[in-house]
XYZ file of C-alpha atoms in Angstrom:
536
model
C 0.000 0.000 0.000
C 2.569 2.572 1.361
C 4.133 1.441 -2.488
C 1.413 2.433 -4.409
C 1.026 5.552 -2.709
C 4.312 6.991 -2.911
C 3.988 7.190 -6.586
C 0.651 10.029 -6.510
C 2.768 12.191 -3.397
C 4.423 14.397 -5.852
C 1.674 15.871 -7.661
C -0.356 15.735 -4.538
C 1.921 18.144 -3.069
C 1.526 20.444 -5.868
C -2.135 20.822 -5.722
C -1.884 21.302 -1.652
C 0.943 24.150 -2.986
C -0.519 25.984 -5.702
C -4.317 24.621 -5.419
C -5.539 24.131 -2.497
C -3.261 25.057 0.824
C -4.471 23.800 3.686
C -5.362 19.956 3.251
C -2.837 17.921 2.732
C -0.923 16.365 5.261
C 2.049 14.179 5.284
C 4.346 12.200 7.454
C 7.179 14.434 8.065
C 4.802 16.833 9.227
C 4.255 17.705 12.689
C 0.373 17.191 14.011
C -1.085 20.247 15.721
C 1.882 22.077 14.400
C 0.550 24.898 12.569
C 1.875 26.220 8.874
C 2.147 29.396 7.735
C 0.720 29.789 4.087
C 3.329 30.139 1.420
C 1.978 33.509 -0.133
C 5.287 33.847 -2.458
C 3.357 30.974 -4.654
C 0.019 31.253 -3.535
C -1.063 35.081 -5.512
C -4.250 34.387 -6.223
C -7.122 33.234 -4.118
C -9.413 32.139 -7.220
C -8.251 28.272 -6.835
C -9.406 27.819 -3.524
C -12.334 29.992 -3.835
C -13.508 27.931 -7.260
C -13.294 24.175 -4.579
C -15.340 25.910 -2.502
C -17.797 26.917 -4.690
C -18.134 23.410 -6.227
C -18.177 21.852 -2.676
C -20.688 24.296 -1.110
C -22.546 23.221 -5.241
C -22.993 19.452 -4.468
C -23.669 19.611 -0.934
C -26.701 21.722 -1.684
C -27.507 19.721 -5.030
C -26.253 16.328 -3.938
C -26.973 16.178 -0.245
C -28.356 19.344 1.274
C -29.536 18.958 5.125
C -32.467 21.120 4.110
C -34.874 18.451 1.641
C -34.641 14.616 1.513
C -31.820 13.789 -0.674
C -33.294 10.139 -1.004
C -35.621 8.026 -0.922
C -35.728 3.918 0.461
C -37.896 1.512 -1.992
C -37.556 -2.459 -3.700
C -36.924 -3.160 -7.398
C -40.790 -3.869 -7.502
C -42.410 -0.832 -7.340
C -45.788 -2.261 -6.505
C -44.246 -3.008 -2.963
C -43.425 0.450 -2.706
C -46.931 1.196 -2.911
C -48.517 -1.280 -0.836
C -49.804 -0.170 2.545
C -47.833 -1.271 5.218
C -44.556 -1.247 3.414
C -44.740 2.444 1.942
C -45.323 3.438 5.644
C -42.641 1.605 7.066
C -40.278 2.686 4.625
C -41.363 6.628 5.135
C -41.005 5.860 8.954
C -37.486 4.603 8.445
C -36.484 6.964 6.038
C -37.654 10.135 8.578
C -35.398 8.295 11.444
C -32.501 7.951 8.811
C -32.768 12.007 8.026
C -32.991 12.544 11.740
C -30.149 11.300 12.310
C -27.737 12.542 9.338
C -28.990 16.131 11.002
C -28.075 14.993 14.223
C -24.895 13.882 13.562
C -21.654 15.845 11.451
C -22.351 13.950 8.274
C -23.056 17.113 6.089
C -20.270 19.077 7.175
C -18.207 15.820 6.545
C -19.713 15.636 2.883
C -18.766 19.024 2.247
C -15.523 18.204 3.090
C -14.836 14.928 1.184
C -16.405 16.856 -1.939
C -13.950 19.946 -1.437
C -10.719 16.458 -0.803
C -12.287 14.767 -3.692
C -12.002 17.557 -6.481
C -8.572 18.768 -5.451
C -6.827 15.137 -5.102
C -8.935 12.997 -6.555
C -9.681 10.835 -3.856
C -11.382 11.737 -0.078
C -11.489 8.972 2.494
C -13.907 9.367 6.022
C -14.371 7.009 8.211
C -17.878 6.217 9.585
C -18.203 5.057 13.004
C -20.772 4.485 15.739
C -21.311 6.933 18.247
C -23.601 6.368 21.544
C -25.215 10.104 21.376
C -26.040 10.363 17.947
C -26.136 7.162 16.458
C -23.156 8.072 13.914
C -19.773 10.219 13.674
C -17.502 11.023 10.700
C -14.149 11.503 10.821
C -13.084 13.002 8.043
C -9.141 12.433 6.624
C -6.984 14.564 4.307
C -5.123 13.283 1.394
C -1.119 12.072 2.541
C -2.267 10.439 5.702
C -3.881 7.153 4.908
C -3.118 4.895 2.290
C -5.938 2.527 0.321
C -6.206 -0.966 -0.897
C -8.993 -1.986 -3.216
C -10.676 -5.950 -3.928
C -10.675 -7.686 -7.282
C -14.461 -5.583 -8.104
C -12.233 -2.241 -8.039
C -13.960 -1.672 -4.370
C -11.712 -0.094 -1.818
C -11.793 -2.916 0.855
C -8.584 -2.118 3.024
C -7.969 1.133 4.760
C -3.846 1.925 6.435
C -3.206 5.248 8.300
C 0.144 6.523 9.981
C -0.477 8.756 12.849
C 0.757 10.272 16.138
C -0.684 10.047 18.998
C 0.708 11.463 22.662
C 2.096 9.123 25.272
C -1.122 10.284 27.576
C -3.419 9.217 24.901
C -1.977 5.766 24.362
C -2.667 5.067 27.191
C -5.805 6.596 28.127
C -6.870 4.223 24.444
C -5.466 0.876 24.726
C -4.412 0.780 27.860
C -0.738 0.828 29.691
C 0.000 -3.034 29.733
C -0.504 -2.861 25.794
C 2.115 0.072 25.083
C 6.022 -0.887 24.160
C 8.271 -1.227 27.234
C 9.590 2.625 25.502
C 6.103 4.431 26.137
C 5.516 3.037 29.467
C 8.353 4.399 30.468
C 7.508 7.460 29.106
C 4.261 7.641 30.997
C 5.958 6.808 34.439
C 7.827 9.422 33.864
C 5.282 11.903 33.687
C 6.062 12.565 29.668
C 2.798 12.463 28.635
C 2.707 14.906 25.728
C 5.460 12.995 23.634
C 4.862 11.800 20.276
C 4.249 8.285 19.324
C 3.717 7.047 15.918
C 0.947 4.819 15.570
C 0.285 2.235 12.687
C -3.406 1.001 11.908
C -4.995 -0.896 9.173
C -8.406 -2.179 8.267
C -8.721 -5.133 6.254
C -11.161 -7.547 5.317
C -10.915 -10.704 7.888
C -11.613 -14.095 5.911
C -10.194 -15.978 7.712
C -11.733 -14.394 11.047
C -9.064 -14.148 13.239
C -8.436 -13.397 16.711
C -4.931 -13.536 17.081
C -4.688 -10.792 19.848
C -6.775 -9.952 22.840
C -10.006 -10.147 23.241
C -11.240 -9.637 19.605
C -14.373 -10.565 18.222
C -14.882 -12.021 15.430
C -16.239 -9.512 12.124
C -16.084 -8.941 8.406
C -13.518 -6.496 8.636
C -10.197 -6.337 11.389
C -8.274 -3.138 12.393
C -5.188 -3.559 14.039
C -2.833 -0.969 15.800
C 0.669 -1.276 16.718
C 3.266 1.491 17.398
C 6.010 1.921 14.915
C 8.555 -0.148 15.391
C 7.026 -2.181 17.805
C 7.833 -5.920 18.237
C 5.867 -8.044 15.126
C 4.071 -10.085 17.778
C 2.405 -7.680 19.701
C 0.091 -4.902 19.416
C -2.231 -2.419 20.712
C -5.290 -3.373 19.906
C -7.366 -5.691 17.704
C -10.856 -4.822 16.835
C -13.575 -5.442 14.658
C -16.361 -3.971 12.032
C -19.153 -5.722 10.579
C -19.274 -3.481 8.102
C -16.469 -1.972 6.024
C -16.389 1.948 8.048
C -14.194 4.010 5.216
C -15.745 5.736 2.615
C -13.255 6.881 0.130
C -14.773 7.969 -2.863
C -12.559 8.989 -6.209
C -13.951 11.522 -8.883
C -12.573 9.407 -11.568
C -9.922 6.613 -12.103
C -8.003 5.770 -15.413
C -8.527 2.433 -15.282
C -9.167 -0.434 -12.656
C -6.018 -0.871 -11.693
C -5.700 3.159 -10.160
C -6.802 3.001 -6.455
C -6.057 6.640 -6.416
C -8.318 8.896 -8.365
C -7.679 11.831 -10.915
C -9.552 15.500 -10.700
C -10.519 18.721 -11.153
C -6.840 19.568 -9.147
C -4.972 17.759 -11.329
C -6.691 18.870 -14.658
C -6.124 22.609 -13.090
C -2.569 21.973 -11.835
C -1.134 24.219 -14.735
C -3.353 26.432 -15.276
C -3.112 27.533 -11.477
C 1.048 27.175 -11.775
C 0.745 29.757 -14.377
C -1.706 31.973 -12.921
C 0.785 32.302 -10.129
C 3.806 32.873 -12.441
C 1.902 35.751 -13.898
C 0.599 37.104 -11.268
C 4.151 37.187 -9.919
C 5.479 38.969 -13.162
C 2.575 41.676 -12.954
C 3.542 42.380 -9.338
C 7.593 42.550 -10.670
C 6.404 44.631 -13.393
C 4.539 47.190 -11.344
C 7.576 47.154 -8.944
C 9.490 48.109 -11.669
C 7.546 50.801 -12.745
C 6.927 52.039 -9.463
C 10.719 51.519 -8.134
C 12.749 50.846 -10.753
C 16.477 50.025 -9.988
C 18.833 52.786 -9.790
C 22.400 53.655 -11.422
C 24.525 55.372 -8.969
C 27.656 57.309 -10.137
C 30.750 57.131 -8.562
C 30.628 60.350 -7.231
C 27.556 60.193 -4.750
C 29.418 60.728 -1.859
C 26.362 59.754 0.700
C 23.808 56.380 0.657
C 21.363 57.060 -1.749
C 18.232 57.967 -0.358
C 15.187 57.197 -2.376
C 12.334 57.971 0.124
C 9.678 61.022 -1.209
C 12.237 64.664 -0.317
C 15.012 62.167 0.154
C 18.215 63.808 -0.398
C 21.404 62.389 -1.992
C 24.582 64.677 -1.862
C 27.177 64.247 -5.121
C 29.837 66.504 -6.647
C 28.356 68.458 -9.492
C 31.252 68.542 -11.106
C 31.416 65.559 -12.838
C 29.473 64.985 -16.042
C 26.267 62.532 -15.692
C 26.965 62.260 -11.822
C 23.971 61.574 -9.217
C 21.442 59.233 -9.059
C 19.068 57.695 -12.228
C 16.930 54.728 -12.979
C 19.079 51.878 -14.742
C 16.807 51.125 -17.674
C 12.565 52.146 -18.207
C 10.444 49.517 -18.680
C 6.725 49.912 -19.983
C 5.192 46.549 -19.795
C 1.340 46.295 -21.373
C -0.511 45.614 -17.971
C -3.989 45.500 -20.603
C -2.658 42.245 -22.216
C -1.333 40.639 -18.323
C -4.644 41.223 -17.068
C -6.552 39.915 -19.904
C -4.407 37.166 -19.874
C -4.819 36.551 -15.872
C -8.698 36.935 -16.364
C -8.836 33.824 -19.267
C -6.600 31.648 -16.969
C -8.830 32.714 -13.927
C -11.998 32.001 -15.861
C -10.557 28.696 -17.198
C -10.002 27.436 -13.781
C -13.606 28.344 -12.213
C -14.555 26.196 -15.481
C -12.291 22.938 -14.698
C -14.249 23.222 -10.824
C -17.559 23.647 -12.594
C -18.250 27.293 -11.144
C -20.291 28.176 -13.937
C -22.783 24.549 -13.476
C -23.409 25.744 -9.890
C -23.350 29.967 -10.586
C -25.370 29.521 -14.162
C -28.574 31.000 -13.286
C -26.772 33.761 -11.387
C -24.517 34.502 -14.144
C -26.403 34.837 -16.914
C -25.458 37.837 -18.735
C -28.960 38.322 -20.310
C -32.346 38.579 -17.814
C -34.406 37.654 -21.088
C -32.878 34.206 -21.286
C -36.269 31.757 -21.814
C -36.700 28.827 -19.505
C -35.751 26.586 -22.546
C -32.196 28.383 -23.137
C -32.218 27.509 -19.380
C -32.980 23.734 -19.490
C -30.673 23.355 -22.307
C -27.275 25.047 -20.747
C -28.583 23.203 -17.775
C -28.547 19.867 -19.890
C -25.487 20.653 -21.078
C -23.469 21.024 -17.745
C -25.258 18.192 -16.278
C -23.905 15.622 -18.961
C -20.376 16.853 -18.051
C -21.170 16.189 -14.483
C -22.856 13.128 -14.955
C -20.314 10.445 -14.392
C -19.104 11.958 -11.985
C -22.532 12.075 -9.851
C -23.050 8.858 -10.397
C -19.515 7.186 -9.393
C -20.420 9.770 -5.892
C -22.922 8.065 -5.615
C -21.846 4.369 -5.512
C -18.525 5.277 -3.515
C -19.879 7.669 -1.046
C -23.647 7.862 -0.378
C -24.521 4.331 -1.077
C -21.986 3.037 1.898
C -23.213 5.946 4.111
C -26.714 4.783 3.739
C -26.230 0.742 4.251
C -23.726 1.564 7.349
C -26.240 4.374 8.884
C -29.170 1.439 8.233
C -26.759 -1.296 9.831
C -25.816 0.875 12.504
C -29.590 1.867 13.418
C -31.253 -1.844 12.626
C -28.372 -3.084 15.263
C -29.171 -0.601 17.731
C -32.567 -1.189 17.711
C -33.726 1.787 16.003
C -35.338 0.712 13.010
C -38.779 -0.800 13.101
C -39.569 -4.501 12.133
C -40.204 -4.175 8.970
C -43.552 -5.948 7.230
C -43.390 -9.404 6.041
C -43.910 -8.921 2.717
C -40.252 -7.663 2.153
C -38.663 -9.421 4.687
C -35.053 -10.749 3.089
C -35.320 -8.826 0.059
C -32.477 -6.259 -0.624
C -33.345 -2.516 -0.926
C -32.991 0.085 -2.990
C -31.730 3.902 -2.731
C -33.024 6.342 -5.388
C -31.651 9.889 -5.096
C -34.038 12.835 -5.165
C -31.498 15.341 -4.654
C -31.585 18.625 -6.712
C -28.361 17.368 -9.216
C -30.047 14.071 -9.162
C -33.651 14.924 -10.306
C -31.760 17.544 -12.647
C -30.413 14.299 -14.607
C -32.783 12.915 -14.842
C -35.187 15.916 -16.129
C -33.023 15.512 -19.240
C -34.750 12.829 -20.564
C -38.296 14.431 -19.699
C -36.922 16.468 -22.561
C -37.380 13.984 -25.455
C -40.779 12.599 -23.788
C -41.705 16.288 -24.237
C -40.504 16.710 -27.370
C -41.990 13.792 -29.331
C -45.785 14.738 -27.541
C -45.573 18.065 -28.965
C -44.889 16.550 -32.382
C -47.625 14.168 -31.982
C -49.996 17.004 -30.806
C -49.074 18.612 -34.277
C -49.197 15.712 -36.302
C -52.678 14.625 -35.493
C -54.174 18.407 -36.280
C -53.515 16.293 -39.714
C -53.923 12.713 -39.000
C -55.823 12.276 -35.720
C -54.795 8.413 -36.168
C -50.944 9.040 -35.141
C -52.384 9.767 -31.472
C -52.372 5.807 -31.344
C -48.845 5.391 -31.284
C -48.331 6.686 -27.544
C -49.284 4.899 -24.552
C -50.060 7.942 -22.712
C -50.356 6.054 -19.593
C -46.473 4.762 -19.436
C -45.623 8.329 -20.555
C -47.455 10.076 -17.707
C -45.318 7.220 -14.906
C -42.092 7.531 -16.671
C -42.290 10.992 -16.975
C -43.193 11.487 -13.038
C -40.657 9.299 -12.271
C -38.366 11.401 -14.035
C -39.470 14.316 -12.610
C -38.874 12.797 -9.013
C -42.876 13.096 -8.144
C -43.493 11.036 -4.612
C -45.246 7.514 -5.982
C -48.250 8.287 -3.326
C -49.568 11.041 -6.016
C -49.835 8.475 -8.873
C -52.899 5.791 -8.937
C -51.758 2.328 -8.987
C -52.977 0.292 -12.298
C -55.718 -1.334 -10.384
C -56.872 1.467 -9.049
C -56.690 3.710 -12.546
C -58.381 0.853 -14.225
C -61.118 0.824 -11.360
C -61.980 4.703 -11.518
C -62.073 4.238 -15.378
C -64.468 1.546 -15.280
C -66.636 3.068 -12.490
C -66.596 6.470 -14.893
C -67.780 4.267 -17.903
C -70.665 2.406 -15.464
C -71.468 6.700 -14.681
C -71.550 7.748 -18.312
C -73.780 4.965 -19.062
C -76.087 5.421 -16.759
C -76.236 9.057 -17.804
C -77.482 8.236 -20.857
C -79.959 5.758 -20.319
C -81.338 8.578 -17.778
C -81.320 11.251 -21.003
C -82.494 8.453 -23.113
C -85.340 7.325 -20.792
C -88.212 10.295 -21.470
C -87.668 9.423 -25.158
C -88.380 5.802 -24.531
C -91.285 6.691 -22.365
C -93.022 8.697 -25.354
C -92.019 6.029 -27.949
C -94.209 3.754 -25.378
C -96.673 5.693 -24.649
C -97.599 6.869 -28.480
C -96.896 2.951 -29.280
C -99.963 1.950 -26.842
C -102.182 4.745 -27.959
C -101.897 3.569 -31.758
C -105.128 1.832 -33.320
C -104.149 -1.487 -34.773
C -106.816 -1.463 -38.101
C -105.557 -1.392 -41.929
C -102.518 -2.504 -43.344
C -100.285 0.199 -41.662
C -96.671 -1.383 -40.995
C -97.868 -1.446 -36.919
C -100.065 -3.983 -37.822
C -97.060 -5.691 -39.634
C -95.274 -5.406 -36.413
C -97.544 -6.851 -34.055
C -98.844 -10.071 -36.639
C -102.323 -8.204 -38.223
C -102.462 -8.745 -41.658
């Protein structure tokens, strides 16, 4: 692991130079040791400001505290819809939201989205937590290192760390620390700094080599650096895999690491720096150029405002002048900072999440709208989608494990008893991909509306029923609003018994006369009544 992850450091410490400063954090470092920015590279602020505006972007559009970013259901939608299930799965859902609020989960999300497009990859783990259920901890990239399964899942999780002598102790215990930090803790050094080794793995063969461990899917192990290969701090156990590292995108399935935003913006923000250097060199220049001093300046020269420099007049040229004039074209440096600016915001997908407050022109239609809209959304597509099968999917079967082995989920009915669920997202990004295929359905009804103004028989080509459901569905509309077949097919045929009956009321005065003058008719002659009735 610690191989494979040597190999991304380089160009991870790049980004956390000239991309984002502030995350990153690697072994040589010091913990609670706090580093002063580098503003010599760091010139320009638009980098960091363009992560946070795409983090702040898909925690409002992909999980934002303030709506239900999901929804709980089975493959067979009928279930959804059947009494006792659709209530238990509301009921579940409600606890689930109650306690994502309760916990730090969103603040966590917003930070694995701002990790994940700088590095490429963000790893949290999520663990149980006695007050509120669950707790993230969130990690920054350089700390841990990951391991993935044959299916291109990250399975195994390794982290270097430091902890002090007091909390080794206070953790696992005295009796479990190396003969070096007991001493250390008899001696009162409590604030000295240990490294600490963990790793979570999958456990197939189940073992409980050390301690007291029981037995789960997944081990994690700590040991101090160094430490004797027989003993360690601690063994525990998860029945459920607790990271959730998520990458934006990997080249292929062999990449554990993923590839970014940050990396695609790497130069662009190297050379935004270089030239905003050079325009602040320039205008020092113009401002203060350098000076040629002759020989015969007999004091320091003193180039404050009223400063005065004493030479001998008599010598030709003598005093104090500017070595060369420069007159750079600060127009073109701006114009170029501005594209590189703009180009970056554009990698970070500033102007997906700032489009409707950017538009240049307040007489933009609604169908200008949807179609930029479309447009960004395609680009971001992927990307939503790989988020999430890495990050919310796990955070939603842990939370439910979590919760169903507390006790805090309800028995559910036993019609689904067994059967695997299934997450649909309802977020705003979510719905918003899925609105682009409500375009087509659209599309092709209008032409059919058109069409059968000529040839009322094309109308027979749509089933207007599946087009209402799949456009709903599309549209993210709650299944409760929509009839079920049976029912729709029940109103329908009630509505037909209605409209019958309504018109053998209208018909029935008519049929009353038709009797009526039929009695009062005199059967004599050859009239066609006396045809009718046998009277020839």
């Amino acid at each position: 692991m610690k191989n494979e992850y040597s190999s991304w450091v380089p160009t991870w410490r790049d980004i956390a130079r000239f991309v984002r400063p502030g995350r990153g954090f690697f072994f040589e470092q010091i913990p609670n040791w706090g580093i002063a920015l580098d503003h010599k590279t760091m010139l320009d602020s638009v980098p960091v400001r363009a992560i946070r505006t795409m983090a702040a972007g898909m925690t409002s559009g992909l999980t934002s505290p303030s709506r239900p970013w999901f929804k709980l259901g089975f493959e067979d939608h009928e279930l959804d819809k059947f009494g006792p299930v659709k209530e238990w799965l509301e009921q579940v859902q409600k606890l689930m939201m109650n306690v994502f609020s309760k916990s730090n989960i969103y603040g966590a999300f917003t930070s694995m989205y701002e990790e994940c497009g700088a590095f490429g990859t963000a790893a949290m783990a999520l663990l149980e937590d006695y007050d509120n259920v669950v707790r993230a901890r969130t990690f920054t990239i350089g700390e841990y290192f990951l391991g993935q399964g044959s299916d291109g899942r990250v399975n195994s999780f390794g982290r270097n760390f430091r902890m002090t002598v007091g909390q080794l102790v206070e953790e696992f215990g005295l009796e479990n620390c190396t003969e070096s930090t007991q001493n250390d803790y008899k001696t009162k050094n409590y604030d000295k700094w240990v490294q600490v080794c963990c790793l979570i793995e999958p456990d197939s063969e189940n073992s409980g080599e050390y301690g007291s461990f029981v037995r789960k899917s997944y081990r994690s192990i700590y040991w101090e650096n160094g430490s004797p290969d027989d003993m360690c701090l601690d063994n525990r156990g998860f029945d459920d895999f607790p990271i959730l590292a998520p990458r934006w995108d990997t080249m292929n399935t062999m990449n554990i690491y993923g590839k970014s935003p940050g990396w695609d913006s790497l130069g662009d923000c190297k050379m935004l720096m270089k030239m905003q250097n050079d325009r602040l060199l320039a205008l020092d220049k113009v401002i203060d150029p350098p000076m040629q001093v002759s020989g015969s300046v007999h004091t320091e020269v003193n180039t404050m405002p009223g400063g005065v420099t004493r030479n001998s007049a008599g010598t030709p040229d003598a005093g104090v002048r500017p070595a060369y004039q420069i007159n750079p074209d600060m127009g073109a440096i701006e114009r170029a900072i501005i594209d590189t600016r703009q180009a970056i915001k554009e990698t970070f997908y500033n102007d997906l999440f700032l489009m409707l407050s950017s538009i240049d022109s307040p007489q933009k239609t609604a169908y200008e709208i949807a179609k930029r809209y479309e447009e960004k959304l395609l680009m971001l597509g992927t990307v939503i989608e790989r988020l999430e099968s890495e990050l919310h999917d796990p955070t939603i079967e842990r939370t439910f494990s979590i919760m169903q082995r507390a006790g805090l989920i309800p028995p559910p009915p036993e019609e689904i008893q067994g059967l695997p669920m299934k997450v649909d997202y309802i977020s705003t990004l979510a719905q918003a991909q899925k609105m682009v295929g409500t375009t087509s359905i659209e599309e092709t009804l209008n032409f059919v509306g058109q069409v059968s103004a000529i040839n009322p028989s094309v109308v027979d080509n749509i089933d207007y029923d599946d087009a209402v459901r799949e456009y709903a569905e599309m549209k993210g509309v709650p299944p409760t609003i929509l009839r079920t077949e049976g029912e729709l097919m029940a109103l329908r045929k009630a509505k037909e018994d209605q409209a019958r009956a309504q018109e053998m009321a209208q018909a029935m005065p008519e049929m009353v006369k038709g009797a009526k003058t039929l009695s009062e008719t005199k059967l004599e002659g050859n009239s066609a009544l006396d045809a009718m009735v046998g009277n020839r």
